Amino acid sequence: MSELRVHNFSISLDGFATGAGQAPDAPFGHAGERLHEWMFATRFWHRMGGGSGGSTGADHALAALHGAGIGAEIMGAGKFGPPGWQDDPGYRGAWGADPPFHTPVFVLTHRPRPSIEMEGGTTFHFLDAPPAEALERAREAAGGLDVRLGGGPSVVRDFLAEGLVDHMHVVQVPMVLGRGVRLWDGLESLEEAFDIEAVSTPSGVTHLTFTARRR
Amino acid sequence: MSELRVHNFSISLDGFATGAGQAPDAPFGHAGERLHEWMFATRFWHRMGGGSGGSTGADHALAALHGAGIGAEIMGAGKFGPPGWQDDPGYRGAWGADPPFHTPVFVLTHRPRPSIEMEGGTTFHFLDAPPAEALERAREAAGGLDVRLGGGPSVVRDFLAEGLVDHMHVVQVPMVLGRGVRLWDGLESLEEAFDIEAVSTPSGVTHLTFTARRR
């Protein structure tokens, strides 16, 4: 069975996955990259950049689950580009010529456009569809593999609310952001649908893994 | 130096320390006692009730720090009694004839009343004062010992916002409450004032300990 998975989804103690004031040079707003420093220190991340080194403990192991067995990604419009990208018909995303996905990527937007084929196996498709329908499309494209739900927070929240997420890896960073977009809003009793494991690591973060109970 | 300490302060993943709908038979609202089950399982809690048994690991060890070296407590009106207790001039609190504090307790309320001496060393004093002034009063009463800040969440938040808390032990329980009173609101960048340690335990909770940096 093809699962829907969330990985390396980092939030503050107060539950914000994105800060306030998102802009082209600040995709996470005033949060900057502070929610992801734990990941930058891992071998997983070093390798993504073609380098070596980096930590090889639990932070690395959990982060490295990100790509294995993934055949497609679903992401929100805000992950594809900064506010207003829809007004630029030639825009090709904030991820460079060779985006780090290497699979079909379904971008949720109310203003779809023709698909864009990038280098390295990534093709962006644009979809104006509710969660279940978007997942169906992504599953077809994934060819039997799993689908990654790439965020941002409001997209993850929407799929959680509809009970579509099979596995979720949330990383809680010990900081209080105060402003931005929260993950948990509107998800009362979410724990009833998941087995939840918490593990703190020496870097100071706490990994929360959610495994959907048999439905 | 007499410190101000918060202990065993339990919150949901979404940061609520109290649910919605507080009432005499539901002091934590719709949260019930679900935020405190981790503590009920400890030897610390069993002993509080005069019994034996209970777990003796990290949950117990952290919970048991609650009383040591404490000479007074400060609590919000909502911890003393359910909404409306101020209208009953004979009300003596929700804690029974022999409350579990055994020290002077300063209850913050906009409608102060004469002090009440209870059995077992607890005396309730009623104070309409801002945080720094309340702390000064409690410190005088503590006779050189520390002061415990007993909650609820809005009281803890007020003292944190004024930089008055020296040590805080928060316990994050893997559930999403969705509604209630949040701890973290208005505390952006709180982490800059504290060294923070996170440790998850086999019961599934994560203990976050905040130690104030040298001021």
Short mmCIF file of N, CA and C in Angstrom, two decimals, chain A residues 11 13-15 30 34 172 174-179 182 184-192 196-201 204-208 210, chain B residues 11 13-15 30 34 172 174-179 182 184-192 196-201 204-208 210:
data_model
loop_
_atom_site.label_atom_id
_atom_site.label_comp_id
_atom_site.label_asym_id
_atom_site.label_seq_id
_atom_site.Cartn_x
_atom_site.Cartn_y
_atom_site.Cartn_z
N ILE A 11 8.97 22.32 13.93
CA ILE A 11 8.10 23.33 14.54
C ILE A 11 8.75 23.87 15.81
N LEU A 13 8.33 25.36 19.87
CA LEU A 13 7.58 24.89 21.03
C LEU A 13 6.13 25.31 20.95
N ASP A 14 5.89 26.49 20.40
CA ASP A 14 4.51 26.97 20.29
C ASP A 14 3.85 26.53 18.98
N GLY A 15 4.46 25.59 18.27
CA GLY A 15 3.77 24.93 17.17
C GLY A 15 3.84 25.60 15.81
N HIS A 30 10.24 35.38 9.85
CA HIS A 30 11.18 35.76 10.91
C HIS A 30 11.82 34.55 11.59
N ARG A 34 16.23 28.87 11.67
CA ARG A 34 16.47 28.36 13.02
C ARG A 34 15.75 27.05 13.32
N GLN A 172 10.46 19.01 17.09
CA GLN A 172 10.18 20.18 17.89
C GLN A 172 11.48 20.82 18.37
N PRO A 174 13.50 23.73 20.52
CA PRO A 174 13.22 24.48 21.74
C PRO A 174 13.35 25.99 21.57
N MET A 175 12.40 26.57 20.86
CA MET A 175 12.35 28.03 20.74
C MET A 175 10.88 28.43 20.63
N VAL A 176 10.60 29.66 21.01
CA VAL A 176 9.23 30.18 20.96
C VAL A 176 9.17 31.24 19.86
N LEU A 177 8.47 30.91 18.77
CA LEU A 177 8.44 31.83 17.62
C LEU A 177 7.43 32.95 17.80
N GLY A 178 6.31 32.63 18.44
CA GLY A 178 5.35 33.69 18.75
C GLY A 178 4.40 34.08 17.63
N ARG A 179 4.86 33.97 16.38
CA ARG A 179 4.05 34.41 15.24
C ARG A 179 4.32 33.50 14.05
N ARG A 182 0.68 27.96 12.38
CA ARG A 182 0.73 26.83 13.31
C ARG A 182 0.36 25.53 12.63
N TRP A 184 -0.81 22.76 14.56
CA TRP A 184 -1.81 21.96 15.30
C TRP A 184 -3.23 22.49 15.25
N ASP A 185 -3.44 23.67 14.76
CA ASP A 185 -4.78 24.27 14.84
C ASP A 185 -5.86 23.39 14.20
N GLY A 186 -6.95 23.23 14.90
CA GLY A 186 -8.10 22.51 14.35
C GLY A 186 -7.93 21.00 14.33
N LEU A 187 -6.98 20.47 15.08
CA LEU A 187 -6.70 19.03 15.05
C LEU A 187 -6.97 18.34 16.39
N GLU A 188 -7.92 18.86 17.15
CA GLU A 188 -8.23 18.27 18.46
C GLU A 188 -8.39 16.75 18.38
N SER A 189 -7.78 16.06 19.34
CA SER A 189 -7.85 14.60 19.46
C SER A 189 -7.10 13.86 18.35
N LEU A 190 -6.21 14.54 17.66
CA LEU A 190 -5.40 13.90 16.63
C LEU A 190 -4.72 12.63 17.14
N GLU A 191 -4.35 12.63 18.43
CA GLU A 191 -3.60 11.49 18.98
C GLU A 191 -4.39 10.19 18.91
N GLU A 192 -5.71 10.28 18.80
CA GLU A 192 -6.51 9.04 18.78
C GLU A 192 -6.30 8.25 17.49
N ILE A 196 2.06 7.43 18.86
CA ILE A 196 3.02 8.55 18.87
C ILE A 196 4.22 8.17 19.71
N GLU A 197 5.40 8.40 19.16
CA GLU A 197 6.63 8.17 19.91
C GLU A 197 7.39 9.48 20.00
N ALA A 198 7.95 9.77 21.16
CA ALA A 198 8.77 10.98 21.32
C ALA A 198 10.18 10.57 21.68
N VAL A 199 11.17 11.17 21.02
CA VAL A 199 12.55 10.94 21.43
C VAL A 199 13.34 12.24 21.32
N SER A 200 13.95 12.62 22.43
CA SER A 200 14.81 13.80 22.44
C SER A 200 16.22 13.37 22.10
N THR A 201 16.95 14.23 21.42
CA THR A 201 18.31 13.89 21.03
C THR A 201 19.27 14.93 21.59
N GLY A 204 19.17 18.70 21.19
CA GLY A 204 18.20 19.53 21.90
C GLY A 204 16.79 19.47 21.33
N VAL A 205 16.64 18.84 20.17
CA VAL A 205 15.29 18.75 19.59
C VAL A 205 14.59 17.48 20.07
N THR A 206 13.29 17.44 19.85
CA THR A 206 12.50 16.25 20.16
C THR A 206 11.80 15.79 18.89
N HIS A 207 12.07 14.55 18.52
CA HIS A 207 11.41 13.97 17.35
C HIS A 207 10.10 13.31 17.78
N LEU A 208 9.03 13.68 17.15
CA LEU A 208 7.74 13.05 17.40
C LEU A 208 7.36 12.30 16.14
N PHE A 210 4.56 9.95 14.29
CA PHE A 210 3.14 9.57 14.32
C PHE A 210 2.95 8.44 13.31
N ILE B 11 1.49 20.32 29.56
CA ILE B 11 0.81 20.93 28.42
C ILE B 11 0.63 19.90 27.31
N LEU B 13 0.51 18.97 23.07
CA LEU B 13 1.39 19.30 21.94
C LEU B 13 1.11 20.71 21.44
N ASP B 14 -0.16 21.10 21.46
CA ASP B 14 -0.51 22.44 20.99
C ASP B 14 -0.44 23.49 22.10
N GLY B 15 0.18 23.14 23.22
CA GLY B 15 0.55 24.15 24.20
C GLY B 15 -0.51 24.53 25.21
N HIS B 30 -12.23 20.39 29.36
CA HIS B 30 -12.37 19.16 28.58
C HIS B 30 -11.08 18.33 28.55
N ARG B 34 -6.13 14.15 31.70
CA ARG B 34 -5.26 13.48 30.73
C ARG B 34 -3.86 14.07 30.66
N GLN B 172 5.45 17.90 28.27
CA GLN B 172 4.62 17.90 27.08
C GLN B 172 4.03 16.51 26.85
N PRO B 174 1.73 13.88 24.61
CA PRO B 174 1.43 13.75 23.18
C PRO B 174 -0.07 13.66 22.88
N MET B 175 -0.74 14.79 23.04
CA MET B 175 -2.14 14.89 22.66
C MET B 175 -2.41 16.30 22.16
N VAL B 176 -3.44 16.43 21.34
CA VAL B 176 -3.80 17.74 20.79
C VAL B 176 -5.13 18.15 21.42
N LEU B 177 -5.09 19.16 22.29
CA LEU B 177 -6.31 19.56 23.01
C LEU B 177 -7.21 20.46 22.17
N GLY B 178 -6.61 21.32 21.34
CA GLY B 178 -7.41 22.12 20.43
C GLY B 178 -8.03 23.38 21.01
N ARG B 179 -8.35 23.35 22.31
CA ARG B 179 -9.04 24.47 22.94
C ARG B 179 -8.56 24.62 24.37
N ARG B 182 -3.46 28.63 26.53
CA ARG B 182 -2.12 28.28 26.08
C ARG B 182 -1.05 28.86 27.00
N TRP B 184 2.27 29.35 25.82
CA TRP B 184 3.35 30.05 25.12
C TRP B 184 2.98 31.43 24.55
N ASP B 185 1.71 31.76 24.53
CA ASP B 185 1.32 33.00 23.85
C ASP B 185 2.05 34.24 24.38
N GLY B 186 2.56 35.05 23.46
CA GLY B 186 3.18 36.32 23.83
C GLY B 186 4.58 36.17 24.39
N LEU B 187 5.22 35.02 24.18
CA LEU B 187 6.55 34.78 24.78
C LEU B 187 7.63 34.59 23.72
N GLU B 188 7.46 35.24 22.58
CA GLU B 188 8.45 35.13 21.50
C GLU B 188 9.88 35.30 22.02
N SER B 189 10.77 34.42 21.58
CA SER B 189 12.20 34.46 21.92
C SER B 189 12.49 34.10 23.38
N LEU B 190 11.53 33.47 24.04
CA LEU B 190 11.73 33.05 25.43
C LEU B 190 13.02 32.26 25.60
N GLU B 191 13.39 31.49 24.57
CA GLU B 191 14.56 30.61 24.67
C GLU B 191 15.86 31.38 24.90
N GLU B 192 15.86 32.67 24.58
CA GLU B 192 17.10 33.44 24.75
C GLU B 192 17.45 33.65 26.22
N ILE B 196 17.79 25.31 27.84
CA ILE B 196 16.65 24.39 27.77
C ILE B 196 17.14 22.97 27.51
N GLU B 197 16.65 22.04 28.30
CA GLU B 197 16.96 20.63 28.08
C GLU B 197 15.66 19.88 27.81
N ALA B 198 15.70 18.98 26.85
CA ALA B 198 14.52 18.15 26.56
C ALA B 198 14.87 16.71 26.81
N VAL B 199 14.00 15.98 27.50
CA VAL B 199 14.20 14.54 27.63
C VAL B 199 12.85 13.82 27.56
N SER B 200 12.78 12.89 26.63
CA SER B 200 11.58 12.06 26.50
C SER B 200 11.74 10.84 27.38
N THR B 201 10.65 10.37 27.94
CA THR B 201 10.72 9.21 28.82
C THR B 201 9.80 8.12 28.27
N GLY B 204 6.12 8.32 27.38
CA GLY B 204 5.67 9.01 26.18
C GLY B 204 5.68 10.52 26.27
N VAL B 205 5.93 11.05 27.48
CA VAL B 205 5.97 12.51 27.61
C VAL B 205 7.40 13.02 27.38
N THR B 206 7.50 14.32 27.17
CA THR B 206 8.80 14.97 27.04
C THR B 206 8.92 16.05 28.11
N HIS B 207 9.95 15.92 28.93
CA HIS B 207 10.20 16.92 29.97
C HIS B 207 11.09 18.02 29.40
N LEU B 208 10.65 19.24 29.50
CA LEU B 208 11.45 20.39 29.08
C LEU B 208 11.81 21.18 30.33
N PHE B 210 13.75 24.41 31.87
CA PHE B 210 14.27 25.75 31.54
C PHE B 210 15.05 26.27 32.74
#
